[in-house]
Short mmCIF file of C-alpha atoms in Angstrom, two decimals:
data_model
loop_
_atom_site.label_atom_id
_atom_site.label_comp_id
_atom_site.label_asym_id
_atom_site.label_seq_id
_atom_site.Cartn_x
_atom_site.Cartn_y
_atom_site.Cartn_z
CA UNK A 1 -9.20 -2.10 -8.93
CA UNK A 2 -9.71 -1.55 -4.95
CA UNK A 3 -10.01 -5.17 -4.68
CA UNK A 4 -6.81 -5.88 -6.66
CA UNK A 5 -4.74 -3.08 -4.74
CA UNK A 6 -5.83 -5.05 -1.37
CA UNK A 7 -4.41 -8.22 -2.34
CA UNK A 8 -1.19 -6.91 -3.11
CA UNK A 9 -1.29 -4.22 -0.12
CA UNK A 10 -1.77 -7.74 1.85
CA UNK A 11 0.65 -9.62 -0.02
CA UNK A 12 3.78 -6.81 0.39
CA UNK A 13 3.07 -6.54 4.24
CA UNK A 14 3.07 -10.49 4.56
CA UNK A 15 6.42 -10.83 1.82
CA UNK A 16 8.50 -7.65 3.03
CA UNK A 17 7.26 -6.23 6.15
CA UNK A 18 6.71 -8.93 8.29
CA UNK A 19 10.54 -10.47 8.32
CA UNK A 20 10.67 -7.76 10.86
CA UNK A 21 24.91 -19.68 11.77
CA UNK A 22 27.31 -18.48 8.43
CA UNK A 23 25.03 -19.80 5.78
CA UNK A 24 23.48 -16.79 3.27
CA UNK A 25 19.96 -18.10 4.25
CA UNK A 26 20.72 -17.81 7.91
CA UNK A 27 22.50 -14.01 7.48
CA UNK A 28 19.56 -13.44 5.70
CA UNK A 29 16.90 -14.17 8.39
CA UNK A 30 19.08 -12.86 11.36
CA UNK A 31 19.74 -9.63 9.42
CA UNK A 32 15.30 -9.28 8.12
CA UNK A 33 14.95 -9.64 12.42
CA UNK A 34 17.53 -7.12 12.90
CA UNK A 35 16.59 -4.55 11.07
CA UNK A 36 12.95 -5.07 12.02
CA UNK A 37 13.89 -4.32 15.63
CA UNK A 38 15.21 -0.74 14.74
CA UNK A 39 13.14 1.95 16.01
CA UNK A 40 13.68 4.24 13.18
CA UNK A 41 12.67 3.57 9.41
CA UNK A 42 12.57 5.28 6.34
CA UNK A 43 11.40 3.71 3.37
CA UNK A 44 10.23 4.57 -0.20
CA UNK A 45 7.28 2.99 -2.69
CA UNK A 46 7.66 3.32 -6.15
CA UNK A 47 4.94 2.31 -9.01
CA UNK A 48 7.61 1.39 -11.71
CA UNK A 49 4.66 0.58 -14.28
CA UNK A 50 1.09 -0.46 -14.02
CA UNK A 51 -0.40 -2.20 -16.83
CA UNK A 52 -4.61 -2.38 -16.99
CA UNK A 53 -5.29 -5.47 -19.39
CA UNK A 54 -8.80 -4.79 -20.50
CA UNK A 55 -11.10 -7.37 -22.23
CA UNK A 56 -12.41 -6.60 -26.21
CA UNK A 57 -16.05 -5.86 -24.27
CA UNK A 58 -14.49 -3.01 -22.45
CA UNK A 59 -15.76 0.68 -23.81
CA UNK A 60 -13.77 2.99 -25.37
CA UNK A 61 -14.40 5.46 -22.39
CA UNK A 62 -13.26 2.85 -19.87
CA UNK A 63 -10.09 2.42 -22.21
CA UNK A 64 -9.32 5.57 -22.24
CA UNK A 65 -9.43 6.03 -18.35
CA UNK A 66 -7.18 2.64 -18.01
CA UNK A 67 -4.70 4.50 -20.69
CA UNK A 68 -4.83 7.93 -18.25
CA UNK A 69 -4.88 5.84 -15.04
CA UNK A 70 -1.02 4.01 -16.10
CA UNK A 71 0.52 6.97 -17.59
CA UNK A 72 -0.40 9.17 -14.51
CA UNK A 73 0.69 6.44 -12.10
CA UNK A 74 4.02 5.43 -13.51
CA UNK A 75 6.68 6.24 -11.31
CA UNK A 76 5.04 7.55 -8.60
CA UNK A 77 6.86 7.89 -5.35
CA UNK A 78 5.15 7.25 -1.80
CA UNK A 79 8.26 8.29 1.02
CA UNK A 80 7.92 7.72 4.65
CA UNK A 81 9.25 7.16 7.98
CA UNK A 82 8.23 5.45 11.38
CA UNK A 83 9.76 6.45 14.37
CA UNK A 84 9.28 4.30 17.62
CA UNK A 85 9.82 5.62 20.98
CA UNK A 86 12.39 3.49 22.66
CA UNK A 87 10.89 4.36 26.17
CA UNK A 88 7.17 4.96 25.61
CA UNK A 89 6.83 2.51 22.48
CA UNK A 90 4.63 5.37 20.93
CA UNK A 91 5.09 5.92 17.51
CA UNK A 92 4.91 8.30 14.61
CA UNK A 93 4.47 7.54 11.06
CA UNK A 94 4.52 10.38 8.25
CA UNK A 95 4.12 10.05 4.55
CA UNK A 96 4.34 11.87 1.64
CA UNK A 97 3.72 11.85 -2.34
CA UNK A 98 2.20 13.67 -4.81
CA UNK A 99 -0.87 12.17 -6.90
CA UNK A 100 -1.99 13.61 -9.81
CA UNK A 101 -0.78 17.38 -8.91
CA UNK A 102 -1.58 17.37 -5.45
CA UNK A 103 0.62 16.91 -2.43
CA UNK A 104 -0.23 14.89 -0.04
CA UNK A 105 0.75 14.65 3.77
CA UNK A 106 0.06 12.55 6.75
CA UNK A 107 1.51 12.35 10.04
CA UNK A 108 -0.17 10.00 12.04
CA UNK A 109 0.83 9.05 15.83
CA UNK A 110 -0.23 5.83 17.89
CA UNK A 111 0.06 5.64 21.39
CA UNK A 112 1.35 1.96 22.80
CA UNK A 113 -0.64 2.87 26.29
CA UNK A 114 -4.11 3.32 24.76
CA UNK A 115 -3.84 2.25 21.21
CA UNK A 116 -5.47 5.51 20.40
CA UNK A 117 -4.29 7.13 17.18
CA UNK A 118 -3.86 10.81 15.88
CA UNK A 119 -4.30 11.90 12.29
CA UNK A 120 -2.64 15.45 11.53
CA UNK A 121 -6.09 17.39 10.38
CA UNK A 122 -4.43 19.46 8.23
CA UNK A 123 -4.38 16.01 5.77
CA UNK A 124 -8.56 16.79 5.47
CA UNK A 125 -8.26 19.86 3.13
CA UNK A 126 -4.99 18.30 1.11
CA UNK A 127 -7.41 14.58 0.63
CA UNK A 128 -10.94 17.12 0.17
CA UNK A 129 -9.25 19.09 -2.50
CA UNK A 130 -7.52 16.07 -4.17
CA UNK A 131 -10.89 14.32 -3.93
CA UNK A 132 -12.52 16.76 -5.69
CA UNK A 133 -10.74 17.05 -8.58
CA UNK A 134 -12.19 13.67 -9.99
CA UNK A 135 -16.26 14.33 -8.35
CA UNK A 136 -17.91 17.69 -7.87
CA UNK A 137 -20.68 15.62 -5.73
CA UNK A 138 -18.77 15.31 -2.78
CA UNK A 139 -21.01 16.04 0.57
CA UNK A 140 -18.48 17.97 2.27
CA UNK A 141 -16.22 20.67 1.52
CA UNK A 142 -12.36 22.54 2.74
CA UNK A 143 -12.81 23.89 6.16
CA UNK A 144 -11.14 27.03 7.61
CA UNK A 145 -7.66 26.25 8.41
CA UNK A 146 -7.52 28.14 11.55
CA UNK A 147 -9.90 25.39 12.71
CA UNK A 148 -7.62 22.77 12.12
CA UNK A 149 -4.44 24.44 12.46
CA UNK A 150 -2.02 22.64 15.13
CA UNK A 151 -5.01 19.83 15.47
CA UNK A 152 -4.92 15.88 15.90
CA UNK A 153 -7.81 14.12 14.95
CA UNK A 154 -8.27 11.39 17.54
CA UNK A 155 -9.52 8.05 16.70
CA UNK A 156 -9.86 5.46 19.47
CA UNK A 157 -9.05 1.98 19.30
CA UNK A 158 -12.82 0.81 19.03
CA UNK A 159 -12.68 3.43 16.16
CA UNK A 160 -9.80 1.94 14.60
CA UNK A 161 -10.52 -1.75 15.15
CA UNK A 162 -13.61 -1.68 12.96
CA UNK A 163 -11.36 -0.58 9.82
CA UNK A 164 -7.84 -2.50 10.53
CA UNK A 165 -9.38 -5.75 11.27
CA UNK A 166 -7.09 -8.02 8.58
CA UNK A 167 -4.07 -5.56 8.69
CA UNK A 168 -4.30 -6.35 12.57
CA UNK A 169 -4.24 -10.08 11.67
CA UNK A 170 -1.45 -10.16 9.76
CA UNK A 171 0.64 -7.84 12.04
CA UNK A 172 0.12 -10.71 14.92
CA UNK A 173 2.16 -13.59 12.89
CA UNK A 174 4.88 -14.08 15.14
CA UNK A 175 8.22 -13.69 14.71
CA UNK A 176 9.09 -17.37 15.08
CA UNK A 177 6.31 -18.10 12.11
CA UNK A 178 8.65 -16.32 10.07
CA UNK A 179 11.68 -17.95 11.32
CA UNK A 180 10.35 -21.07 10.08
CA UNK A 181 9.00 -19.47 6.95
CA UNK A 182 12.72 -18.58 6.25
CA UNK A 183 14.34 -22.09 7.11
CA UNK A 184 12.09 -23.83 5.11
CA UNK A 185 13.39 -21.84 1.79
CA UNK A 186 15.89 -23.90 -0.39
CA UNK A 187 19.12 -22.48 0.87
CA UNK A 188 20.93 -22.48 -2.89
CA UNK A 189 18.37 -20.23 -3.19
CA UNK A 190 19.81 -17.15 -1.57
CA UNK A 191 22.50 -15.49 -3.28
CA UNK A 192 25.42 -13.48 -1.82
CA UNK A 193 27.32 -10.45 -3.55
CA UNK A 194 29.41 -8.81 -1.03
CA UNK A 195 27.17 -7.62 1.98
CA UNK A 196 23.87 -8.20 -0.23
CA UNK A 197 22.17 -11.23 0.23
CA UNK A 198 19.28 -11.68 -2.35
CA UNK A 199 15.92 -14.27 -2.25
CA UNK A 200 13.02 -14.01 -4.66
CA UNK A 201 10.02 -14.81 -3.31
CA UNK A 202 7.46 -16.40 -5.36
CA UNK A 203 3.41 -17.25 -4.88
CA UNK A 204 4.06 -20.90 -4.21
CA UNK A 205 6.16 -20.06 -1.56
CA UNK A 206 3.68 -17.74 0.44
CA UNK A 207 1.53 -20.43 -0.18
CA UNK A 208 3.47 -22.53 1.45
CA UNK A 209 3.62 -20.30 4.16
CA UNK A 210 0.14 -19.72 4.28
CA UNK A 211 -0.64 -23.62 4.56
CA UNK A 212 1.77 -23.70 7.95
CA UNK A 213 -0.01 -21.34 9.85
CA UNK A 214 -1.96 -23.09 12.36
CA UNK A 215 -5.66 -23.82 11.08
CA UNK A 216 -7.28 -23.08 14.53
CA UNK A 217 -5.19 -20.23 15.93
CA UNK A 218 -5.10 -18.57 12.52
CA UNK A 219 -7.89 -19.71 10.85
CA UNK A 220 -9.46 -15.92 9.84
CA UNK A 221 -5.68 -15.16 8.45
CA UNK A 222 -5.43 -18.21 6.96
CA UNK A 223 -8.85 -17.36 5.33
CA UNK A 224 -7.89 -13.77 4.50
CA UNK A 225 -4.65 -14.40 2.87
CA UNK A 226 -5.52 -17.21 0.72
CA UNK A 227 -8.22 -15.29 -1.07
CA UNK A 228 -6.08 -12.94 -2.03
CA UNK A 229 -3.07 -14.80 -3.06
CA UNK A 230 -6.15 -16.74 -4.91
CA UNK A 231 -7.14 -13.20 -6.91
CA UNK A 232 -3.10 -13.46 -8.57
CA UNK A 233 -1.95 -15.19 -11.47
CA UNK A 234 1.72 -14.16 -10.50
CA UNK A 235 3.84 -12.78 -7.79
CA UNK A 236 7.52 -12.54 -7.34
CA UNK A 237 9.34 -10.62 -4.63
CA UNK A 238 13.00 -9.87 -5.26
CA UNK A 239 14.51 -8.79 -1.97
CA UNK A 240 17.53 -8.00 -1.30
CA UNK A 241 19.40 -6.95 2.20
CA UNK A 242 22.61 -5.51 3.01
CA UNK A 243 23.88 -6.36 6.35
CA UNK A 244 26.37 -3.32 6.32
CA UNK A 245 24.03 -0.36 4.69
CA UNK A 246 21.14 -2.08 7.02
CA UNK A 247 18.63 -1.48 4.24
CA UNK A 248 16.37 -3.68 2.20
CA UNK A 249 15.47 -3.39 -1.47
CA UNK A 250 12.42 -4.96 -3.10
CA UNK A 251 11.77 -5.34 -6.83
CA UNK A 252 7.99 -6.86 -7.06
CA UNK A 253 6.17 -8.19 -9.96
CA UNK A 254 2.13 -8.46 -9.32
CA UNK A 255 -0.57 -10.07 -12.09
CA UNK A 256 -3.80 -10.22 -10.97
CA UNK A 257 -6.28 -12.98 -12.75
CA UNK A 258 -8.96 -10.93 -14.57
CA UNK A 259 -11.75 -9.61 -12.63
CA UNK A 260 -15.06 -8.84 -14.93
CA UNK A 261 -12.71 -9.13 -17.59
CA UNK A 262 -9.78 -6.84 -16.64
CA UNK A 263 -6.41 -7.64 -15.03
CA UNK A 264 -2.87 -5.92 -14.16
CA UNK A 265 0.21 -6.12 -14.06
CA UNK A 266 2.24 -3.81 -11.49
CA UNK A 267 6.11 -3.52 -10.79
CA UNK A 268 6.94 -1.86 -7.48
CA UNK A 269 10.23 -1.02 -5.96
CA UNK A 270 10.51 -0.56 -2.58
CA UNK A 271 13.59 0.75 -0.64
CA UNK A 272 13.68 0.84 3.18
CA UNK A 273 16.83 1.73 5.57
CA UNK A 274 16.54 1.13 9.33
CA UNK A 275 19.18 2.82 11.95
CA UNK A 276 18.30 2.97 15.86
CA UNK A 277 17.71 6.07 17.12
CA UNK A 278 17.22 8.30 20.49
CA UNK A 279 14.72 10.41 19.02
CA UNK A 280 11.38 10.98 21.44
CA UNK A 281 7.94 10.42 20.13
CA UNK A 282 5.82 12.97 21.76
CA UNK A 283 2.14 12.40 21.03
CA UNK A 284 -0.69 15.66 20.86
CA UNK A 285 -1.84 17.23 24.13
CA UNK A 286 -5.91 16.80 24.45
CA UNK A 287 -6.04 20.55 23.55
CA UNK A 288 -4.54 19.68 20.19
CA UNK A 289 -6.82 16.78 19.98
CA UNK A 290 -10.76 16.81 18.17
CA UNK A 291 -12.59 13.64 18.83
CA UNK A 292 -14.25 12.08 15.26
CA UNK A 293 -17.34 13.61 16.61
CA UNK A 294 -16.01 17.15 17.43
CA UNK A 295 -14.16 16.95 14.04
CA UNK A 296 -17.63 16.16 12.19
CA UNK A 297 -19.27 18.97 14.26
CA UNK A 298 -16.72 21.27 12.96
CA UNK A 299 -16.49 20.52 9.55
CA UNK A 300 -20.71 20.52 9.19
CA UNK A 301 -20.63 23.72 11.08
CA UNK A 302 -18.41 25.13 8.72
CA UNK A 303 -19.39 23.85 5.16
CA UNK A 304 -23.25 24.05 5.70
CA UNK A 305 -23.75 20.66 4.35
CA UNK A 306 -26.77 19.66 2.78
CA UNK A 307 -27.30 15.83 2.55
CA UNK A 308 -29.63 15.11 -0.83
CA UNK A 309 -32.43 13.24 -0.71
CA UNK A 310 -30.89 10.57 -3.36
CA UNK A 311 -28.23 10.57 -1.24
CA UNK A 312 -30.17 9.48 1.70
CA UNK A 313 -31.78 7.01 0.29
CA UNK A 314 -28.53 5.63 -0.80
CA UNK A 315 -27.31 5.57 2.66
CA UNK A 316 -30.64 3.87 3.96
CA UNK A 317 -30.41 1.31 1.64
CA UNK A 318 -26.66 0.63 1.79
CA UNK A 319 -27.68 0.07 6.01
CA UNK A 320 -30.78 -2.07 4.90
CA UNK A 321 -28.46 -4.24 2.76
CA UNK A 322 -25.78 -4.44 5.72
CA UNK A 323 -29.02 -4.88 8.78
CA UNK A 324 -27.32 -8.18 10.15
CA UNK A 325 -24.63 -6.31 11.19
CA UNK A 326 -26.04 -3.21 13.22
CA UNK A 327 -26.69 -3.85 17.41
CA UNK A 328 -27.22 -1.14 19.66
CA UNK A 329 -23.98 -0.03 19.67
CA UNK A 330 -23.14 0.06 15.53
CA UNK A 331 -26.74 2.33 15.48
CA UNK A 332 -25.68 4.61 18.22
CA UNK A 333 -22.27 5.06 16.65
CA UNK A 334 -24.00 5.63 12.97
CA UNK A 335 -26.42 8.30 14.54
CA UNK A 336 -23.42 9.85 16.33
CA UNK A 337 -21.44 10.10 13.22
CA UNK A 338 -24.74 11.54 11.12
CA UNK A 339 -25.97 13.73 13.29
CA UNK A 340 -24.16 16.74 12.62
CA UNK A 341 -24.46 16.06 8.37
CA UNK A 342 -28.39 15.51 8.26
CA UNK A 343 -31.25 17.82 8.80
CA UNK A 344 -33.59 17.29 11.34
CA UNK A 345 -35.83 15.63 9.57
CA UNK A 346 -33.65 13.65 7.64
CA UNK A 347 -31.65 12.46 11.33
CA UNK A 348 -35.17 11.43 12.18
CA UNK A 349 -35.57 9.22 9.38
CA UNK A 350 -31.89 7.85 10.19
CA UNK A 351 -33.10 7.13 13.48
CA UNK A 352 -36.31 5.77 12.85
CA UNK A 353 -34.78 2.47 10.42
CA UNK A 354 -31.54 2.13 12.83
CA UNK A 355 -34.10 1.70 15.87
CA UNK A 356 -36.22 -0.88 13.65
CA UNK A 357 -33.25 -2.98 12.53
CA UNK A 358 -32.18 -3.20 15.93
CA UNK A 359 -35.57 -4.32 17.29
CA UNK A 360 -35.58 -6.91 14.56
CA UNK A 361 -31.99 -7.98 15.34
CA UNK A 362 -32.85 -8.66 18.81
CA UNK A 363 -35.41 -10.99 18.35
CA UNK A 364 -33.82 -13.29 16.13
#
């Protein structure tokens, strides 16, 4: 299922949230470019229905969880807003929802200087406590809110890099790419009601799009994108903007081919509304920032973790498996992040099969 979600997490970004003469088609383009240039956004994701298609092979246990899985799903809600600081270009991004009970909320800021971001660490207790309701094996536990209270977690851009790689990627198609994206649509095929203009999307048509990027510029988007638009068996995007309201609406139909035997179906709705606005974007002061590490420190301090020794052999293997892609810097980074979670004994183990994979590494 984490695969499937990533296609279509992939697939929305590159249909909706990328668009960001008289003609429908050409009000339609200029207005997408318009609105993306707005500095203030709300916008709200609905799950309409999810359908899990299992295969006759498929357990009654597994079943069941598909069953519980769509019913608990089913109109959930996912509200947010991005605010861009017309001076600074910092931003702020909060969201909202509520999964399976629990409220969740993030407020995370991103500063256009450094690239740095800040995660509101309040979030860790709301995520630790919704985690838990599905695992009682989790390593860590809540920490004392006073500890947290008021605090940013800070996570530089090497930090960030590692784990935003292909959202990065498709964030740097250029505005022009989907200019020409746009102009290359059949023009009968945007319809006009008033001051809604209306084009649905479909798979060949990314596709399409996909197939003009430029092979040597874009060749690891290129890559990316067609694997996942590969993993779906069907894909429309109804979108619809309305050049008065400046908001865009988005009914979207997603089947995945089966994957060890199981596929979906998912209908989304998504409604966004873009205004410009004077609002300031003021990011957190260092004293309401923790560094990952400081955060780490904290939370071990506080929850007296103790690290199994399954567990760490799971984690020792899991590096093994990965070896070809630890250097220096990935080991010193690992042992940073560990050192705080492990016992002595168990950091010196840690240490001991980083420091061999990266003498290994270096001779080849």
């Amino acid at each position: 299922m984490k695969k499937f979600f990533a296609s279509v997490s992939l697939v929305l970004v590159l249909g909706i949230l990328g668009g960001c003469g008289p003609s429908p088609q050409e009000q339609y383009k200029e207005e997408l470019k318009s609105q993306a240039k707005m500095n203030d956004q709300t916008f709200k994701i609905t799950i309409d229905s999810l359908s899990i298609n299992s295969s006759e092979e498929q357990n009654a246990e597994d079943k069941m969880t598909y069953d519980v899985v769509e019913k608990q799903l089913k109109g959930l809600s996912l509200k947010g807003t991005i605010l861009k600081d017309k001076k600074t270009k910092d931003v702020v991004t909060t969201l909202s929802t509520n999964l399976f009970g629990q409220d969740l909320d993030y407020e995370v800021f991103a500063s256009n200087k450094t690239k740095d971001s800040y995660i509101k660490a309040d979030a860790y207790n709301q995520t630790i406590e919704f985690i838990k309701q599905f695992t009682t094996e989790l390593p860590v536990d809540v920490i004392d809110s006073k500890v947290i209270q008021g605090k940013y977690i800070l996570l530089t851009k090497e930090e960030l890099d590692e784990s935003l790689d292909e959202a990065n990627e498709v964030r740097s198609i250029s505005s022009k790419q989907y200019s020409d994206f746009y102009d290359s649509l059949d023009k009968d095929s945007f319809k006009k009601e008033g001051d809604k203009i209306t084009h649905q999307f479909t798979k060949k048509e990314l596709e399409s799009f996909v197939d003009s990027l430029s092979e040597k510029k874009d060749k690891e988007l290129r890559t990316s994108i067609e694997e996942r638009l590969e993993e779906l068996k069907k894909l429309t995007i109804d979108l619809t903007v309305d050049t008065k309201k400046k908001t865009k609406k988005a009914k979207i139909v997603v089947t995945s081919k089966p994957i060890d035997g199981t596929s979906y179906t998912i209908k989304l709705s998504i409604d966004q509304r873009a205004q410009d606005s004077e609002k300031r974007v003021k990011l957190p002061s260092n004293e309401e920032s923790l560094s990952l590490t400081e955060f780490a420190r904290e939370a071990a301090n506080l929850t007296n973790v103790e690290v199994s020794e399954e567990d760490m052999q799971t984690l020792l293997e899991k590096i093994r498996q990965n070896s070809e892609s630890v250097d220096a810097e990935t080991a010193e980074r690992f042992k940073e992040t560990y050192k705080h979670l492990l016992s002595d004994e168990q950091f010196k183990e840690l240490s001991k099969v980083l420091d061999e994979i990266v003498a290994e590494n270096s001779q080849v």
